[in-house]
Coordinates of C-alpha atoms in Angstrom, one line a residue:
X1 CA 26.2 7.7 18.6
X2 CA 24.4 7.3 15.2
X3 CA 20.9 6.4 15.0
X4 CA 21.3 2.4 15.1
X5 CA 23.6 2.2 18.3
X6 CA 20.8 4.2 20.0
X7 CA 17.9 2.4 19.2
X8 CA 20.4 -0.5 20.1
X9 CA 20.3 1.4 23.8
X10 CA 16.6 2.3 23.8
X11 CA 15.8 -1.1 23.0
X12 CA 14.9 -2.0 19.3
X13 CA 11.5 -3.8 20.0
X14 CA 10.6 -3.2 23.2
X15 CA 7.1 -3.3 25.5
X16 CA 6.3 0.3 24.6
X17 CA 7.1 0.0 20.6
X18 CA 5.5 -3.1 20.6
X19 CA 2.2 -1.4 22.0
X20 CA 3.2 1.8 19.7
X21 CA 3.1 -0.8 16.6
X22 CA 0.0 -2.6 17.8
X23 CA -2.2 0.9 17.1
X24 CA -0.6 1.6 13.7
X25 CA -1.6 -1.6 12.6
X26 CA -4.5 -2.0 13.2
X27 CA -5.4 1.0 10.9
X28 CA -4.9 -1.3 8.7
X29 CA -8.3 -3.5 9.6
X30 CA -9.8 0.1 9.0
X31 CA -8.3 0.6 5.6
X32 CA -9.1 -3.0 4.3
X33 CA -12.9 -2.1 5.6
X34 CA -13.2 1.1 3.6
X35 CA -11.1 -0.7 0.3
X36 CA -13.7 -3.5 0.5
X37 CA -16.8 -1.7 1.2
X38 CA -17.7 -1.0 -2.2
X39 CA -17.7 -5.0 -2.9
X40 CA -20.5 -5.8 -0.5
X41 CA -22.6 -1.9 -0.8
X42 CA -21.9 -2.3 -4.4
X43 CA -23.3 -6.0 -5.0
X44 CA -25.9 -6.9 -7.5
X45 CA -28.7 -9.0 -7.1
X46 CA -30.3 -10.9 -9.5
X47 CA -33.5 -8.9 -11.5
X48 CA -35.7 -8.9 -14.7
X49 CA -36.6 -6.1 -16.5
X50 CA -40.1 -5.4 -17.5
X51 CA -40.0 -4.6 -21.5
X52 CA -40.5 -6.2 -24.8
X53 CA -38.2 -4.3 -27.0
X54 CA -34.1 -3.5 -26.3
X55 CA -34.2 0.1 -26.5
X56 CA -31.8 2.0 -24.0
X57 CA -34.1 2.8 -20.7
X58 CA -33.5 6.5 -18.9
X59 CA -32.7 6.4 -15.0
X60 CA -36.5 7.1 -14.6
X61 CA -37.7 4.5 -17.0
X62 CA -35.5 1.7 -15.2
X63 CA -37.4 2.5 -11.6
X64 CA -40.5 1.5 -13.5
X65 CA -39.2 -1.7 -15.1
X66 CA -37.2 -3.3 -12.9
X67 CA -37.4 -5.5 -10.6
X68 CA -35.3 -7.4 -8.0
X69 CA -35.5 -10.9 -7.4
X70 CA -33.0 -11.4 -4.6
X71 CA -33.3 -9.6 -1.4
X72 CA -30.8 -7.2 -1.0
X73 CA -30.0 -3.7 0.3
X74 CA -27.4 -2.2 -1.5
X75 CA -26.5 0.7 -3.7
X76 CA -27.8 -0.9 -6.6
X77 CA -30.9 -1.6 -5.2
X78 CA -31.9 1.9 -3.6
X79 CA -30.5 3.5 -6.9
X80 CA -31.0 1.4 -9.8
X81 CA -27.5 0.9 -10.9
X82 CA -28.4 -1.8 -13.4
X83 CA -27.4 -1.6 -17.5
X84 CA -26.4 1.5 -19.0
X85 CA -26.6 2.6 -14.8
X86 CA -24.2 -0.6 -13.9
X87 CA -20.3 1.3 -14.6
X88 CA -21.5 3.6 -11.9
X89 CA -20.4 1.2 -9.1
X90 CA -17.1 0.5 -10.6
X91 CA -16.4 3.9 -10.5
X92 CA -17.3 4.7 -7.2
X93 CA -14.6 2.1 -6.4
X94 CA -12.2 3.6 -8.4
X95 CA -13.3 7.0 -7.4
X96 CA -11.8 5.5 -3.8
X97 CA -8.3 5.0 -5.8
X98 CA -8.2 8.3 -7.3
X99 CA -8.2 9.5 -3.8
X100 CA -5.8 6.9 -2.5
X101 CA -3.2 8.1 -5.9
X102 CA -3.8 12.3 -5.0
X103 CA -3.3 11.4 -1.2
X104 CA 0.5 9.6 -2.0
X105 CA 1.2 12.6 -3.7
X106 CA 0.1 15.1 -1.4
X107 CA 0.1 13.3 2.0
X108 CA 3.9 11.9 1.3
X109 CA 6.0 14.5 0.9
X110 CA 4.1 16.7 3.4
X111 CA 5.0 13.8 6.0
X112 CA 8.7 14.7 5.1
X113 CA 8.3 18.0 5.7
X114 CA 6.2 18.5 8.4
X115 CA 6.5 15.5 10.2
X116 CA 4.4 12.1 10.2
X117 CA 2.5 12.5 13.3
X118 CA 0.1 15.6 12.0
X119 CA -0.3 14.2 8.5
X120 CA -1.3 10.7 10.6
X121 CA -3.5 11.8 12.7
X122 CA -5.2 14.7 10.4
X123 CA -6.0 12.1 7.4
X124 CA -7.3 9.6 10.1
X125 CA -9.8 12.7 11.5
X126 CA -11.0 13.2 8.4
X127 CA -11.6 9.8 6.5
X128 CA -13.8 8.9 9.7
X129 CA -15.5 11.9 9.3
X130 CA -15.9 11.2 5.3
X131 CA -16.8 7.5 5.9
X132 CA -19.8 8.4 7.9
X133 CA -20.9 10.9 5.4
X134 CA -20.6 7.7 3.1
X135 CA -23.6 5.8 5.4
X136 CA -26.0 8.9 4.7
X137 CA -25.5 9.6 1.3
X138 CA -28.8 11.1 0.2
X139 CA -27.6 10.3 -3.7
X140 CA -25.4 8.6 -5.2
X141 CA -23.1 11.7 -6.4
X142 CA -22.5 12.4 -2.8
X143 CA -21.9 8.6 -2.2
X144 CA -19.5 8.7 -5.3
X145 CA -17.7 12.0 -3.8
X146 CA -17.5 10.7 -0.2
X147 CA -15.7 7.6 -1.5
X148 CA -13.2 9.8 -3.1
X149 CA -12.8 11.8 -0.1
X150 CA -12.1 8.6 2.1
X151 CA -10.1 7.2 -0.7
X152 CA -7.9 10.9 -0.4
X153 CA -7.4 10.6 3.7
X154 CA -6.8 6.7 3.6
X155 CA -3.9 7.3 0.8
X156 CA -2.2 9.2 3.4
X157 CA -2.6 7.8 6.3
X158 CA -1.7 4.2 5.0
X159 CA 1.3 5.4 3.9
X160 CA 2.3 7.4 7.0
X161 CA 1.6 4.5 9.3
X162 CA 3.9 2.5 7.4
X163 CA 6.3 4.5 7.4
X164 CA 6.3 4.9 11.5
X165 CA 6.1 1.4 11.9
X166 CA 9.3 1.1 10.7
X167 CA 11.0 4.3 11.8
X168 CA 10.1 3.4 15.7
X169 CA 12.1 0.4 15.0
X170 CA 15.4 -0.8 15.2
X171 CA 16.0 -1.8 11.4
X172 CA 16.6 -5.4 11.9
X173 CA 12.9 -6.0 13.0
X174 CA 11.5 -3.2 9.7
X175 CA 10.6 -6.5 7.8
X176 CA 8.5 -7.9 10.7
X177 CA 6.7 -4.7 11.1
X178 CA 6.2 -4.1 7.5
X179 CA 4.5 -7.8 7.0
X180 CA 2.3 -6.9 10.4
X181 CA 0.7 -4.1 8.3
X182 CA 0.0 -6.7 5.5
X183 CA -1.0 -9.4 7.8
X184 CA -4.1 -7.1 9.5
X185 CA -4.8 -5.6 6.1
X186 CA -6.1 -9.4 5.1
X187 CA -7.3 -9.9 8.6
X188 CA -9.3 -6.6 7.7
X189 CA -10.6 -8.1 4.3
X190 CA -11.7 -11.4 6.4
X191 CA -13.7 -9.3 8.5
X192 CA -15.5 -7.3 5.8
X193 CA -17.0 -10.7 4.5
X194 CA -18.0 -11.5 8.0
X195 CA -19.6 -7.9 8.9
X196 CA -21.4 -8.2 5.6
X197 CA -23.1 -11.5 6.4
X198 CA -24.7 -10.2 9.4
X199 CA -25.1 -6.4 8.9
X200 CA -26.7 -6.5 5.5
X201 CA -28.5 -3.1 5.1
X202 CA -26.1 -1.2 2.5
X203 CA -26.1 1.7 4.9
X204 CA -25.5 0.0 8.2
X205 CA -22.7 -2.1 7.2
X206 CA -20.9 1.2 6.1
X207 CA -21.7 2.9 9.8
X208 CA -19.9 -0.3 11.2
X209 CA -16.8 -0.4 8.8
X210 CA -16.0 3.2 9.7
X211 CA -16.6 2.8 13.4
X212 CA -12.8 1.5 14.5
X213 CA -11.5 5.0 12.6
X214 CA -12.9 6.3 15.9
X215 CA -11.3 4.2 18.1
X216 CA -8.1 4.2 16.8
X217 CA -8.1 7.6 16.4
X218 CA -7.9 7.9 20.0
X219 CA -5.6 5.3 20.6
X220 CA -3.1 7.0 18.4
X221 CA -3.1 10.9 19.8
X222 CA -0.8 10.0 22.3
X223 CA 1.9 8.3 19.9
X224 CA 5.2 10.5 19.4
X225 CA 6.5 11.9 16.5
X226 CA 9.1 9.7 14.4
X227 CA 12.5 10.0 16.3
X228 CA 14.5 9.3 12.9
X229 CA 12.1 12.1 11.0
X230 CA 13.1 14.3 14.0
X231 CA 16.9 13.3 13.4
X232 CA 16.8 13.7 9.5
X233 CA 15.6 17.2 10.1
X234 CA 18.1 18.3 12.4
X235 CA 16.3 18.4 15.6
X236 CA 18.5 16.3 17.5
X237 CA 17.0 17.2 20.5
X238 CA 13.8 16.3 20.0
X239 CA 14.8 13.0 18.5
X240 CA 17.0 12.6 22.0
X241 CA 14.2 13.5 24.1
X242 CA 11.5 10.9 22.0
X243 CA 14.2 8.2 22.4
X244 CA 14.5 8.7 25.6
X245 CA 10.8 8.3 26.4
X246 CA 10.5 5.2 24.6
X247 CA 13.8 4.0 26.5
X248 CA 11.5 4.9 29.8
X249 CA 8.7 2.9 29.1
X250 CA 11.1 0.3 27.8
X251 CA 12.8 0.0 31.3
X252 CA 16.2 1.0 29.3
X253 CA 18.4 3.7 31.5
X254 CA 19.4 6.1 28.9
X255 CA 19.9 9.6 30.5
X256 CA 23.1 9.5 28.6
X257 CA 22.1 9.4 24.9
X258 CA 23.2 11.4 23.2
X259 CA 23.3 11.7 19.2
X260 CA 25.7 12.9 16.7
X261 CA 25.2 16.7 16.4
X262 CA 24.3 17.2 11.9
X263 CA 23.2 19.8 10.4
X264 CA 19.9 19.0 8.3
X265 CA 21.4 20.3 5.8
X266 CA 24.3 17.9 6.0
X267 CA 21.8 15.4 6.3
X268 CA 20.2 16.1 3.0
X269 CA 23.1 16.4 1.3
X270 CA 25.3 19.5 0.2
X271 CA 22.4 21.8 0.2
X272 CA 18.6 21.8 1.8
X273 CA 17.1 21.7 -1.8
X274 CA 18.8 18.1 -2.4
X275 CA 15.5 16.9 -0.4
X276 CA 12.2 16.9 -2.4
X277 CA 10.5 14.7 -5.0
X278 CA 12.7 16.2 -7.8
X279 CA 15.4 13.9 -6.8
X280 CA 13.5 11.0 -7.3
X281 CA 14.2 12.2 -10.9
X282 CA 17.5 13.6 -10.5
X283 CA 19.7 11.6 -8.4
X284 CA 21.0 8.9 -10.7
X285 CA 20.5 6.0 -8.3
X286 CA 17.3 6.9 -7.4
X287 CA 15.8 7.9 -10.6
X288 CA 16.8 4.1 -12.1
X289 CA 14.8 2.4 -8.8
X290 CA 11.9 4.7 -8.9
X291 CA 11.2 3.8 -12.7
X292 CA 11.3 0.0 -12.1
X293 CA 9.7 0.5 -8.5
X294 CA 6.3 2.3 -9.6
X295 CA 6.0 -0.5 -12.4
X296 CA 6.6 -3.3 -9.8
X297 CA 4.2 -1.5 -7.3
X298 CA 1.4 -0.8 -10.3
X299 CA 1.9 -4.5 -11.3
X300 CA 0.7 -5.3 -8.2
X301 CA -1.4 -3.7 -7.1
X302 CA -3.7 -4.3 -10.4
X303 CA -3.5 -7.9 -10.0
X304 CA -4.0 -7.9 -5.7
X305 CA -6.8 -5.6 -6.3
X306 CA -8.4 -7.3 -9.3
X307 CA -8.2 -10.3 -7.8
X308 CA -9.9 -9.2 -4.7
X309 CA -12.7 -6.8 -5.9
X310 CA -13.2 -9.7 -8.4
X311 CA -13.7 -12.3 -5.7
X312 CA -17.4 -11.2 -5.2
X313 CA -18.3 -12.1 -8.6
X314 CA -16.5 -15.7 -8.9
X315 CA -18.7 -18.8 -8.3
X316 CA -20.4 -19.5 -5.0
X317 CA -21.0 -17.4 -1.7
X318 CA -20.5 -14.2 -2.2
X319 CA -19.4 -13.3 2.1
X320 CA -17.5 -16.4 1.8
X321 CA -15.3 -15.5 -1.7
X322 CA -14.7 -12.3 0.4
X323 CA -13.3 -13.7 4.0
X324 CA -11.4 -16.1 1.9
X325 CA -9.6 -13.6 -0.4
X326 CA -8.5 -12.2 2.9
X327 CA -7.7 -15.5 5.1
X328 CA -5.9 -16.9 2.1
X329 CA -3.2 -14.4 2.0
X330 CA -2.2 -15.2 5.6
X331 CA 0.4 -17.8 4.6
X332 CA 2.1 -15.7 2.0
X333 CA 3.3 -13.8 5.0
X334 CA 5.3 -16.5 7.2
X335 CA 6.6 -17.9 3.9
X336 CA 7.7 -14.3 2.4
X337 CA 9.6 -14.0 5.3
X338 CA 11.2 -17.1 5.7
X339 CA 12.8 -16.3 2.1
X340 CA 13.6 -12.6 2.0
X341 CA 15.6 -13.3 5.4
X342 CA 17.9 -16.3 3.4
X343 CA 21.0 -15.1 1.9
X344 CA 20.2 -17.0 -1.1
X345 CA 16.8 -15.4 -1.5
X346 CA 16.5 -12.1 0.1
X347 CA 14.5 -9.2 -0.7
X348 CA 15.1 -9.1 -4.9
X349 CA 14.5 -12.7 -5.8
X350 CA 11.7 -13.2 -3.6
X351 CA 9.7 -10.8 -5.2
X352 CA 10.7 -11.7 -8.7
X353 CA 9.7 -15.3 -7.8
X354 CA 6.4 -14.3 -6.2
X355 CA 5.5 -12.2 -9.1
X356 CA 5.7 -14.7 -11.5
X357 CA 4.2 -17.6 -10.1
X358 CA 1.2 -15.0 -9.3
X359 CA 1.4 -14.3 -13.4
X360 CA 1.7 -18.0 -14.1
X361 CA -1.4 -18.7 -11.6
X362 CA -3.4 -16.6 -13.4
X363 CA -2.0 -18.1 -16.8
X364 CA -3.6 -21.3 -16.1
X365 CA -7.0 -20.2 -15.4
X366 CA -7.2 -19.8 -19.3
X367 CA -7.2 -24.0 -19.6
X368 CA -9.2 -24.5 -16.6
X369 CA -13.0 -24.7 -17.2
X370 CA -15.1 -22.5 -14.4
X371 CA -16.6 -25.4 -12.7
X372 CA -16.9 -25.4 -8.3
X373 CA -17.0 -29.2 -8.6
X374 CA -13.2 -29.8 -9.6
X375 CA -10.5 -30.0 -7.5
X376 CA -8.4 -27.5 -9.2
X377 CA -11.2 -24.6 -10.8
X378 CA -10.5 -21.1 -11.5
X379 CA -11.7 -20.0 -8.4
X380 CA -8.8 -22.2 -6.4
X381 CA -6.1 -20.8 -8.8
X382 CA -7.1 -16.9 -8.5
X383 CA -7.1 -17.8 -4.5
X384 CA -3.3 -19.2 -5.1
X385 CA -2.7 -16.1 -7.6
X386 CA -3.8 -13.5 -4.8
X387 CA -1.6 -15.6 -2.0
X388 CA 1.5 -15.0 -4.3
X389 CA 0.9 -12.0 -5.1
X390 CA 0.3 -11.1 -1.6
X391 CA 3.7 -12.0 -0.7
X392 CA 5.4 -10.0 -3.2
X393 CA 3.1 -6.7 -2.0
X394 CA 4.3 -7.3 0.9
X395 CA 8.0 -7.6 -0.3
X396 CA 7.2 -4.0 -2.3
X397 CA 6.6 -2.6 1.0
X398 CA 9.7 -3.9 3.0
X399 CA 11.8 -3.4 0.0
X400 CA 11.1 -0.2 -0.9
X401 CA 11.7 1.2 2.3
X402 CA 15.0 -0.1 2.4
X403 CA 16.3 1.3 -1.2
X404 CA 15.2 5.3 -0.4
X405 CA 17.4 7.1 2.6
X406 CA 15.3 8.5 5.2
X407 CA 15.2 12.2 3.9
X408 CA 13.4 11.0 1.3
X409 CA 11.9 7.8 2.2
X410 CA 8.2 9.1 2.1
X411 CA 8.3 11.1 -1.0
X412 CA 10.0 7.8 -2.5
X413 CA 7.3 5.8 -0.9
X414 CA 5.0 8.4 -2.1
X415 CA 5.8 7.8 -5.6
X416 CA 6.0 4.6 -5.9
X417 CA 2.4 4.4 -3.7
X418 CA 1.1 6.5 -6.8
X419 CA 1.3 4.4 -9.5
X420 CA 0.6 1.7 -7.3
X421 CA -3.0 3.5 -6.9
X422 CA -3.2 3.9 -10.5
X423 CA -3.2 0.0 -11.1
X424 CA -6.1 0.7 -8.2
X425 CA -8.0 2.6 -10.0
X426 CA -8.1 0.4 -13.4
X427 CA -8.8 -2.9 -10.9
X428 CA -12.3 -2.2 -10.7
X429 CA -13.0 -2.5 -14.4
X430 CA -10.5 -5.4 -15.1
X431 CA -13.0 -8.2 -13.8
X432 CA -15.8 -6.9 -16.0
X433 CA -13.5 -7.8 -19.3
X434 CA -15.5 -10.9 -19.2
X435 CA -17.7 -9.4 -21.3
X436 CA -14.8 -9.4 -24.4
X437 CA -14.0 -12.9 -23.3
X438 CA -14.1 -15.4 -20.0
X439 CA -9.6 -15.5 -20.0
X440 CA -9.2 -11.4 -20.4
X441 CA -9.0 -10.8 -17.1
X442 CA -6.2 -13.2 -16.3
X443 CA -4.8 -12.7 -19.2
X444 CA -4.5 -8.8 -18.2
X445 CA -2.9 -9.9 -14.4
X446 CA -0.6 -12.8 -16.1
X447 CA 1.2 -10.2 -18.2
X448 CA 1.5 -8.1 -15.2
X449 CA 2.6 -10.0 -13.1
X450 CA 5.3 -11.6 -15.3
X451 CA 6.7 -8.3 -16.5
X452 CA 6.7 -7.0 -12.9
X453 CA 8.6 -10.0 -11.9
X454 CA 11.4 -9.7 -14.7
X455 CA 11.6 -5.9 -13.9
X456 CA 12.1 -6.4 -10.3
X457 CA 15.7 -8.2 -11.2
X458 CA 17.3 -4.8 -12.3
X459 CA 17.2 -3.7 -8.1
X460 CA 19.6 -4.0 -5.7
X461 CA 19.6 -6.7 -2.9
X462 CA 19.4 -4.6 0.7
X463 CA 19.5 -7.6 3.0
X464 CA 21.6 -7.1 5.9
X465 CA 23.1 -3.7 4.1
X466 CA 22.6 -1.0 6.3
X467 CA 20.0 1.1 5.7
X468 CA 20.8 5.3 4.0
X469 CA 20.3 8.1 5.8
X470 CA 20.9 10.7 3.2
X471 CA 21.6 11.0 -0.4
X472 CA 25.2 11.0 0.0
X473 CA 25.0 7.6 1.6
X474 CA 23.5 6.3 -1.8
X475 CA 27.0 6.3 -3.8
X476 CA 27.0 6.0 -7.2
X477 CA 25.5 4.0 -9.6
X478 CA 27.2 0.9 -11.1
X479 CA 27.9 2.6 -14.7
X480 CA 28.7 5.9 -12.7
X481 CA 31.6 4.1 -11.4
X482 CA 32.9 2.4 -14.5
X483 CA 33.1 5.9 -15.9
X484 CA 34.9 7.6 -13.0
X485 CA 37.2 4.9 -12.6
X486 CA 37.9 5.1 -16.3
X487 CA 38.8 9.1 -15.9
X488 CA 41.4 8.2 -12.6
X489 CA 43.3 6.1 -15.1
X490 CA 43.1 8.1 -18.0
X491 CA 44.2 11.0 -15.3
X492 CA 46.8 9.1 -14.7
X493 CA 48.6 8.1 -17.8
X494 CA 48.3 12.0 -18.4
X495 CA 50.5 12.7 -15.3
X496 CA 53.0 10.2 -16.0
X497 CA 53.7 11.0 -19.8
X498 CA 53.5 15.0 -18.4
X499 CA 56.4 13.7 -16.2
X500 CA 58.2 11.5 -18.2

């Protein structure tokens, strides 16, 4: 039996997957800690400055002249990140995305080749330990390296535990799984506004965000590795003897699976090299997706991010801007699914759609005055900006996981996570365009968003299409086709007026 009529025998969503999904998940609370921590550490507070003339002030001379006027513990406060000091926080968060773009590129295609369960539980180890070198910086350069650091273990970890989330699935229930990662990422952000309201010390509140790293840490050393990793490689018997465990604690009998005997090299293609990142490039179908892909995922990611490092600054409570970001992304979720299930929908037009209302959203900020008093102010329509483009992250997710074959699903994942960090890493600096003019911002994520949405047309729909195992399952493009085809019949009227 192939993969899919033995997770239909193990049980495609059973007690002991269900618990097995439950702990990768909820490294996604973790994650959205870490992502958010530099809003809170990071914060601002209002000050004067003690001098008569504008001249430039040294990192010595600012100790001396300022002074804060809000009570606050923070970054800022303990290290005088104010004027020509100030970029320093915004690139300590995007010091975090760096780390989050070099572990995609590293953390991905090791996952392929050694397996997700080491890469998993290696980058969680090691952003724990990072994250609590974080809460005893002594400066502010090894503040600004630890973030990296975390940043470089979170980048593969939060793509690995995607990854198994789906692969200890049955592939009717991957879009369920995929939105449950998005779902307690927001829950995560929620809870960052909440910790920060009553853990304010700068350093305390980053001991507490790293603290569940621990916990599910431990909860996740006795998950398996990927059976369908296991398969792709070859190792049928290891895949056989993982499915039968999770048929065990499912209450399934399965002592007779077994699975069809292929070579990995089979699996791959006509040779072992066909699996790598250079096909991403090579393979005609999948260098086509990857190109529009990376835009789609860079699109959003620079307006969800911007949207939600920028929440801190927008008018009014600065813990309640934060839990709100998170708790209004919770409806995209439900509704995202109700549509990229429909026939009429699915996974290509639901993204396109979500994309562009998230563009237009942020459109009509720019003839809406900044006043909390109205019923419809700019702070309501980046809230409904961030809910659609919520959805279509999520959608990214889902999706892209469908369109790359298993042998290469993480490297495709992997790149596509890349520039997807890239838009990360310019986030931080898009909210502080203000400067240039109150509309730059959302002018920058409107443009994103609806050129990301047009792109994201040019895909393939993969609802109820079953899913590739290898390269060779991908076909050949649609102009591919058109040419062979052409050849058969030219190949053809050769033969005939040869015979004739």
């Amino acid at each position: 039996m192939d993969l899919e009529e033995a997770f239909q025998v193990v049980g495609q969503f059973g007690s002991y997957q269900r618990r097995t999904v439950a702990v990768l998940v909820l490294t996604q609370v973790y994650m959205a800690c870490q992502s958010m921590l530099i809003v809170l550490v990071g914060s601002t507070p209002e000050y004067r400055i003690d001098q008569k003339d504008d001249v430039p002030l040294s990192q010595q001379e600012l100790v001396q002249h300022v002074t804060f006027t809000e009570d606050m513990d923070t970054i800022v406060t303990e290290w005088f990140l104010v004027k020509n000091q100030a970029y320093k926080v915004s690139l300590a968060g995007s010091l975090f995305f760096a780390g989050l773009l070099i572990g995609n590129m590293v953390f991905g295609p090791l996952s392929d080749k050694i397996g997700r369960r080491p890469v998993y539980l290696t980058g969680l180890f090691f952003g724990v330990v990072f994250g609590y070198i974080t809460a005893v910086s002594p400066s502010f350069e090894v503040f600004a390296l630890s973030r990296f650091l975390v940043g470089l273990m979170n980048g593969g970890i939060g793509l690995v535990c995607f990854v198994l989330t789906q692969e200890f699935v049955g592939k009717p229930y991957w879009a369920m799984t995929g939105t449950l990662n998005s779902v307690t990422f927001a829950i995560g952000i929620a809870l960052v506004g909440v910790l920060g309201y009553f853990v304010q010390p700068w350093r305390s509140l980053a001991m507490a965000a790293n603290t569940p790293g621990v916990l599910i840490f431990l909860l996740s050393l006795s998950l398996p590795e990927s059976p369908r990793w296991l398969y792709a490689q070859g190792q049928t018997e290891k895949a056989e003897e993982v499915l039968r465990f999770m048929a065990r604690r499912n209450g399934s009998p399965a002592n007779s699976l077994m699975l069809q005997r292929v070579r990995a090299a089979k699996l791959g293609g006509t040779d072992n090299k066909d699996m790598g990142v250079l096909q991403l490039a090579i393979h005609p179908v999948l260098r086509i997706r990857t190109m529009v892909l990376m835009y789609v995922w860079y699109a959003c990611s620079l307006v969800y991010y911007g949207l939600t490092l920028g929440s801190g600054a927008t008018s009014g409570n600065r813990y309640v801007n934060i839990s709100m970001s998170g708790l209004v992304e919770l409806p995209a979720y439900p509704i995202c699914m109700y549509f990229i299930s429909k026939q009429w929908a699915g996974r290509r037009k639901s993204l396109s759609g979500f994309l562009c209302l998230a563009g237009s959203a942020c459109l009509c900020t720019m003839f809406i005055s900044e006043n909390p008093g109205r019923l419809v102010d700019v702070t309501s329509l980046a809230l409904l900006g961030k809910l659609m483009v919520s959805a279509a992250f999520n959608i990214i997710y889902v999706y892209t996981a469908e369109l790359y074959p298993t042998v290469i699903r993480n490297a495709g994942l992997g790149a596509c996570a890349m520039s997807c960090r890239v838009g990360g890493i310019l986030a931080p600096f898009i909210p502080s365009m203000r400067t240039l003019h109150a509309s730059m911002p959302f002018t920058v994520f409107c443009l994103s968003g609806l050129s990301a949405g047009g792109l994201g047309l040019l895909l393939p729909e993969t609802l109820n299409r079953p899913s590739a195992e290898t390269l060779d399952d991908l076909g050949s493009p649609r102009h591919v086709r058109v040419l062979e085809s052409i050849a058969l019949l030219y190949d053809d009227d050769k033969r005939k007026s040869n015979h004739k």
